[in-house]
Amino acid sequence: MPGFGSHPKRPLDALAIEPALLPARVARREFFLDATDRVARRLLGAWLVRRWRGILYGARIVEVEAYLGEKDAAAHSFGGRRTPRIAPMYGPGGRLYVFPIYGMHYCANVVTRREGVPQAVLIRAGEHPAAPAALLRGPGRFCRALGIVKADSGKDLVGSAEFEIRLDPVRGRGIDISERIGVDYAGEARKWPLRFSISGNPAVSRAPGRGLSIRSRHPGRAS
DNA sequence: CACATGATCGCCT
DNA sequence: GGCGATCATGTGG
């Protein structure tokens, strides 16, 4: 049966990872309290790691989007909107915010900033050395592959036995910047350059394209 | 490759 | 009652 009922709540076996292959640097609370676009960039190359029944699973993050809270018409917390679903966004940085969408998918966010400032980074795609790229390409499939569901919303990525972030940042020029996907309803905010991806990575959900990509735009032509 | 559409349901109004 | 931070599939060029 399709829909949320068929969504696994545990990671796929293919996403198991040897601890020795993970970056050593574990993200602490401070990392998540920084400006959201900076956190978003630094999450590229990082691993989201999940311990499930004593075994480590995870994926390397290759594509993200920043959502800037009350002033961002694309964000669920736009205008200070606050409902039970959105509540984790108002918590301190470093927690998960997971929401269901279209009756059949979940999207996972990393909450940023201090408590009361409802901003977050959407994880749009990842990769894993032993898994086909298609498994982790796109926010819905990323969640499915790692078994992330609504019950995970609000869980802490810091000091938790279950989830953590291992940092291995990509250096500046290796990052593409473009407009966010699927937020056409957001007025001017839909054009904000808040989507970040690792340049040329085959796991990126939609190649930044046709003038949307700031990094790939032909230089020397002012607008 | 570029669009267009249907699936399916929790969440908010 | 309407819609969405998506995905798979289908059509046409």
GROMACS .gro file of C-alpha atoms (C1' of nucleotides) in nm:
model
  249
    1MET     CA    1   0.000   0.000   0.000
    2PRO     CA    2   0.149   0.331  -0.104
    3GLY     CA    3   0.156   0.639   0.115
    4PHE     CA    4   0.310   0.682   0.456
    5GLY     CA    5   0.216   0.330   0.559
    6SER     CA    6   0.485   0.183   0.337
    7HIS     CA    7   0.755   0.421   0.451
    8PRO     CA    8   1.031   0.233   0.638
    9LYS     CA    9   1.129   0.371   0.977
   10ARG     CA   10   1.478   0.225   0.975
   11PRO     CA   11   1.774   0.281   0.743
   12LEU     CA   12   1.833   0.063   0.440
   13ASP     CA   13   2.104  -0.199   0.488
   14ALA     CA   14   2.289  -0.050   0.192
   15LEU     CA   15   2.351   0.266   0.395
   16ALA     CA   16   2.558   0.095   0.663
   17ILE     CA   17   2.898   0.259   0.697
   18GLU     CA   18   3.225   0.168   0.864
   19PRO     CA   19   3.298   0.413   1.147
   20ALA     CA   20   3.654   0.448   1.019
   21LEU     CA   21   3.523   0.590   0.692
   22LEU     CA   22   3.337   0.874   0.863
   23PRO     CA   23   3.483   1.221   0.919
   24ALA     CA   24   3.608   1.240   1.277
   25ARG     CA   25   3.472   1.585   1.358
   26VAL     CA   26   3.134   1.572   1.530
   27ALA     CA   27   2.922   1.886   1.503
   28ARG     CA   28   2.854   2.043   1.842
   29ARG     CA   29   2.575   2.278   1.942
   30GLU     CA   30   2.761   2.593   1.840
   31PHE     CA   31   2.785   2.477   1.481
   32PHE     CA   32   2.408   2.487   1.441
   33LEU     CA   33   2.358   2.827   1.602
   34ASP     CA   34   2.538   3.017   1.325
   35ALA     CA   35   2.379   3.203   1.032
   36THR     CA   36   2.160   2.957   0.842
   37ASP     CA   37   2.318   3.005   0.500
   38ARG     CA   38   2.661   2.940   0.651
   39VAL     CA   39   2.540   2.628   0.826
   40ALA     CA   40   2.384   2.515   0.499
   41ARG     CA   41   2.713   2.551   0.311
   42ARG     CA   42   2.909   2.373   0.582
   43LEU     CA   43   2.665   2.086   0.581
   44LEU     CA   44   2.773   2.005   0.226
   45GLY     CA   45   3.017   1.716   0.253
   46ALA     CA   46   2.902   1.635   0.606
   47TRP     CA   47   2.755   1.298   0.699
   48LEU     CA   48   2.422   1.255   0.865
   49VAL     CA   49   2.483   0.948   1.079
   50ARG     CA   50   2.221   0.730   1.244
   51ARG     CA   51   2.285   0.452   1.490
   52TRP     CA   52   2.021   0.181   1.462
   53ARG     CA   53   2.041  -0.125   1.685
   54GLY     CA   54   2.411  -0.074   1.737
   55ILE     CA   55   2.499  -0.036   1.368
   56LEU     CA   56   2.599   0.289   1.200
   57TYR     CA   57   2.420   0.408   0.887
   58GLY     CA   58   2.451   0.736   0.710
   59ALA     CA   59   2.482   0.947   0.399
   60ARG     CA   60   2.708   1.227   0.283
   61ILE     CA   61   2.506   1.543   0.222
   62VAL     CA   62   2.546   1.689  -0.129
   63GLU     CA   63   2.253   1.930  -0.164
   64VAL     CA   64   2.071   2.156   0.083
   65GLU     CA   65   1.846   2.460   0.103
   66ALA     CA   66   1.832   2.732   0.367
   67TYR     CA   67   1.495   2.851   0.503
   68LEU     CA   68   1.512   3.184   0.680
   69GLY     CA   69   1.211   3.179   0.908
   70GLU     CA   70   0.973   3.465   0.975
   71LYS     CA   71   1.084   3.685   0.683
   72ASP     CA   72   1.104   3.401   0.430
   73ALA     CA   73   0.776   3.339   0.247
   74ALA     CA   74   0.899   2.993   0.148
   75ALA     CA   75   0.947   2.884   0.509
   76HIS     CA   76   0.683   2.709   0.714
   77SER     CA   77   0.757   2.955   0.993
   78PHE     CA   78   0.689   3.255   0.766
   79GLY     CA   79   0.531   3.542   0.956
   80GLY     CA   80   0.595   3.368   1.285
   81ARG     CA   81   0.346   3.095   1.215
   82ARG     CA   82   0.364   2.840   1.493
   83THR     CA   83   0.177   2.510   1.495
   84PRO     CA   84   0.250   2.170   1.647
   85ARG     CA   85   0.404   2.050   1.322
   86ILE     CA   86   0.642   2.347   1.300
   87ALA     CA   87   0.733   2.354   1.670
   88PRO     CA   88   1.081   2.198   1.631
   89MET     CA   89   1.186   2.491   1.411
   90TYR     CA   90   1.146   2.715   1.716
   91GLY     CA   91   1.375   2.500   1.926
   92PRO     CA   92   1.752   2.546   1.953
   93GLY     CA   93   1.969   2.471   1.651
   94GLY     CA   94   2.083   2.114   1.614
   95ARG     CA   95   1.750   1.937   1.612
   96LEU     CA   96   1.568   1.761   1.333
   97TYR     CA   97   1.252   1.906   1.182
   98VAL     CA   98   1.069   1.645   0.977
   99PHE     CA   99   0.742   1.707   0.797
  100PRO     CA  100   0.518   1.493   0.578
  101ILE     CA  101   0.425   1.617   0.234
  102TYR     CA  102   0.202   1.519  -0.059
  103GLY     CA  103   0.061   1.231   0.137
  104MET     CA  104   0.358   1.009   0.065
  105HIS     CA  105   0.692   1.169   0.142
  106TYR     CA  106   0.889   1.317   0.428
  107CYS     CA  107   1.142   1.600   0.424
  108ALA     CA  108   1.419   1.633   0.682
  109ASN     CA  109   1.562   1.963   0.804
  110VAL     CA  110   1.842   2.056   1.039
  111VAL     CA  111   1.722   2.336   1.267
  112THR     CA  112   1.956   2.635   1.302
  113ARG     CA  113   1.995   2.946   1.519
  114ARG     CA  114   1.907   2.992   1.883
  115GLU     CA  115   1.580   2.892   2.043
  116GLY     CA  116   1.295   3.112   1.923
  117VAL     CA  117   1.448   3.184   1.580
  118PRO     CA  118   1.270   2.938   1.348
  119GLN     CA  119   1.522   2.873   1.069
  120ALA     CA  120   1.641   2.546   0.918
  121VAL     CA  121   1.832   2.370   0.642
  122LEU     CA  122   1.646   2.123   0.421
  123ILE     CA  123   1.851   1.820   0.320
  124ARG     CA  124   1.777   1.764  -0.047
  125ALA     CA  125   2.019   1.489  -0.148
  126GLY     CA  126   2.302   1.270  -0.031
  127GLU     CA  127   2.534   0.996  -0.145
  128HIS     CA  128   2.687   0.678  -0.011
  129PRO     CA  129   2.978   0.474  -0.154
  130ALA     CA  130   2.780   0.150  -0.153
  131ALA     CA  131   2.439   0.275  -0.267
  132PRO     CA  132   2.301   0.381  -0.607
  133ALA     CA  133   2.275   0.758  -0.640
  134ALA     CA  134   1.902   0.736  -0.702
  135LEU     CA  135   1.840   0.614  -0.347
  136LEU     CA  136   1.943   0.944  -0.193
  137ARG     CA  137   1.861   1.195  -0.468
  138GLY     CA  138   1.579   1.424  -0.359
  139PRO     CA  139   1.451   1.513  -0.012
  140GLY     CA  140   1.178   1.248  -0.010
  141ARG     CA  141   1.407   0.968  -0.114
  142PHE     CA  142   1.678   1.081   0.128
  143CYS     CA  143   1.432   1.038   0.415
  144ARG     CA  144   1.307   0.707   0.286
  145ALA     CA  145   1.658   0.565   0.253
  146LEU     CA  146   1.749   0.660   0.608
  147GLY     CA  147   1.410   0.562   0.744
  148ILE     CA  148   1.342   0.913   0.871
  149VAL     CA  149   0.975   0.963   0.964
  150LYS     CA  150   0.755   1.208   1.151
  151ALA     CA  151   0.842   1.047   1.484
  152ASP     CA  152   1.200   1.169   1.432
  153SER     CA  153   1.093   1.533   1.421
  154GLY     CA  154   1.239   1.721   1.717
  155LYS     CA  155   1.518   1.470   1.786
  156ASP     CA  156   1.851   1.621   1.879
  157LEU     CA  157   2.159   1.583   1.661
  158VAL     CA  158   2.384   1.682   1.950
  159GLY     CA  159   2.463   1.451   2.240
  160SER     CA  160   2.226   1.189   2.108
  161ALA     CA  161   2.291   0.819   2.078
  162GLU     CA  162   2.090   0.801   1.759
  163PHE     CA  163   2.168   1.093   1.527
  164GLU     CA  164   2.475   1.308   1.471
  165ILE     CA  165   2.648   1.517   1.207
  166ARG     CA  166   3.012   1.450   1.108
  167LEU     CA  167   3.167   1.755   0.944
  168ASP     CA  168   3.392   1.757   0.638
  169PRO     CA  169   3.321   2.090   0.469
  170VAL     CA  170   3.356   2.152   0.096
  171ARG     CA  171   3.574   2.451   0.010
  172GLY     CA  172   3.417   2.758  -0.151
  173ARG     CA  173   3.459   2.707  -0.523
  174GLY     CA  174   3.320   2.357  -0.515
  175ILE     CA  175   2.973   2.484  -0.429
  176ASP     CA  176   2.692   2.575  -0.670
  177ILE     CA  177   2.436   2.831  -0.555
  178SER     CA  178   2.089   2.855  -0.705
  179GLU     CA  179   1.721   2.919  -0.637
  180ARG     CA  180   1.525   2.686  -0.419
  181ILE     CA  181   1.309   2.412  -0.569
  182GLY     CA  182   0.932   2.389  -0.542
  183VAL     CA  183   0.863   2.726  -0.376
  184ASP     CA  184   0.698   2.915  -0.662
  185TYR     CA  185   0.429   3.033  -0.422
  186ALA     CA  186   0.684   3.235  -0.221
  187GLY     CA  187   0.684   3.561  -0.419
  188GLU     CA  188   1.018   3.739  -0.421
  189ALA     CA  189   1.165   3.485  -0.181
  190ARG     CA  190   1.151   3.218  -0.447
  191LYS     CA  191   1.445   3.390  -0.619
  192TRP     CA  192   1.668   3.403  -0.315
  193PRO     CA  193   1.995   3.216  -0.373
  194LEU     CA  194   1.959   2.969  -0.089
  195ARG     CA  195   2.010   2.635  -0.255
  196PHE     CA  196   2.358   2.492  -0.222
  197SER     CA  197   2.502   2.184  -0.386
  198ILE     CA  198   2.838   2.023  -0.446
  199SER     CA  199   2.941   2.120  -0.800
  200GLY     CA  200   2.899   1.846  -1.052
  201ASN     CA  201   2.790   1.586  -0.802
  202PRO     CA  202   2.576   1.320  -0.973
  203ALA     CA  203   2.352   1.280  -0.667
  204VAL     CA  204   2.225   1.639  -0.680
  205SER     CA  205   1.851   1.625  -0.735
  206ARG     CA  206   1.823   1.877  -1.016
  207ALA     CA  207   2.125   2.028  -1.181
  208PRO     CA  208   2.137   2.403  -1.120
  209GLY     CA  209   2.053   2.528  -1.463
  210ARG     CA  210   1.976   2.791  -1.721
  211GLY     CA  211   2.079   3.106  -1.547
  212LEU     CA  212   1.948   2.999  -1.210
  213SER     CA  213   2.292   2.897  -1.098
  214ILE     CA  214   2.488   3.194  -0.976
  215ARG     CA  215   2.825   3.021  -0.978
  216SER     CA  216   2.783   2.887  -1.327
  217ARG     CA  217   2.655   3.209  -1.478
  218HIS     CA  218   2.882   3.361  -1.738
  219PRO     CA  219   3.103   3.616  -1.560
  220GLY     CA  220   3.141   3.978  -1.665
  221ARG     CA  221   2.780   4.039  -1.750
  222ALA     CA  222   2.619   4.268  -1.495
  223SER     CA  223   2.241   4.274  -1.474
  224DC     C1'  224   1.557   1.683  -2.268
  225DA     C1'  225   1.149   1.956  -2.121
  226DC     C1'  226   0.731   1.970  -1.936
  227DA     C1'  227   0.258   1.765  -1.753
  228DT     C1'  228   0.000   1.483  -1.457
  229DG     C1'  229  -0.166   1.171  -1.090
  230DA     C1'  230  -0.094   0.966  -0.646
  231DT     C1'  231  -0.235   1.038  -0.151
  232DC     C1'  232  -0.310   1.239   0.320
  233DG     C1'  233  -0.158   1.529   0.721
  234DC     C1'  234  -0.210   1.982   0.832
  235DC     C1'  235  -0.411   2.416   0.859
  236DT     C1'  236  -0.806   2.739   0.768
  237DG     C1'  237  -1.221   2.171   0.193
  238DG     C1'  238  -0.767   2.281  -0.036
  239DC     C1'  239  -0.307   2.234  -0.086
  240DG     C1'  240   0.189   2.106  -0.051
  241DA     C1'  241   1.005   2.249   0.074
  242DT     C1'  242   0.784   1.533  -0.394
  243DC     C1'  243   0.823   1.145  -0.703
  244DA     C1'  244   0.735   0.828  -1.090
  245DT     C1'  245   0.565   0.796  -1.517
  246DG     C1'  246   0.406   0.954  -1.948
  247DT     C1'  247   0.404   1.245  -2.357
  248DG     C1'  248   0.623   1.506  -2.725
  249DG     C1'  249   1.038   1.720  -2.954
   0.00000   0.00000   0.00000
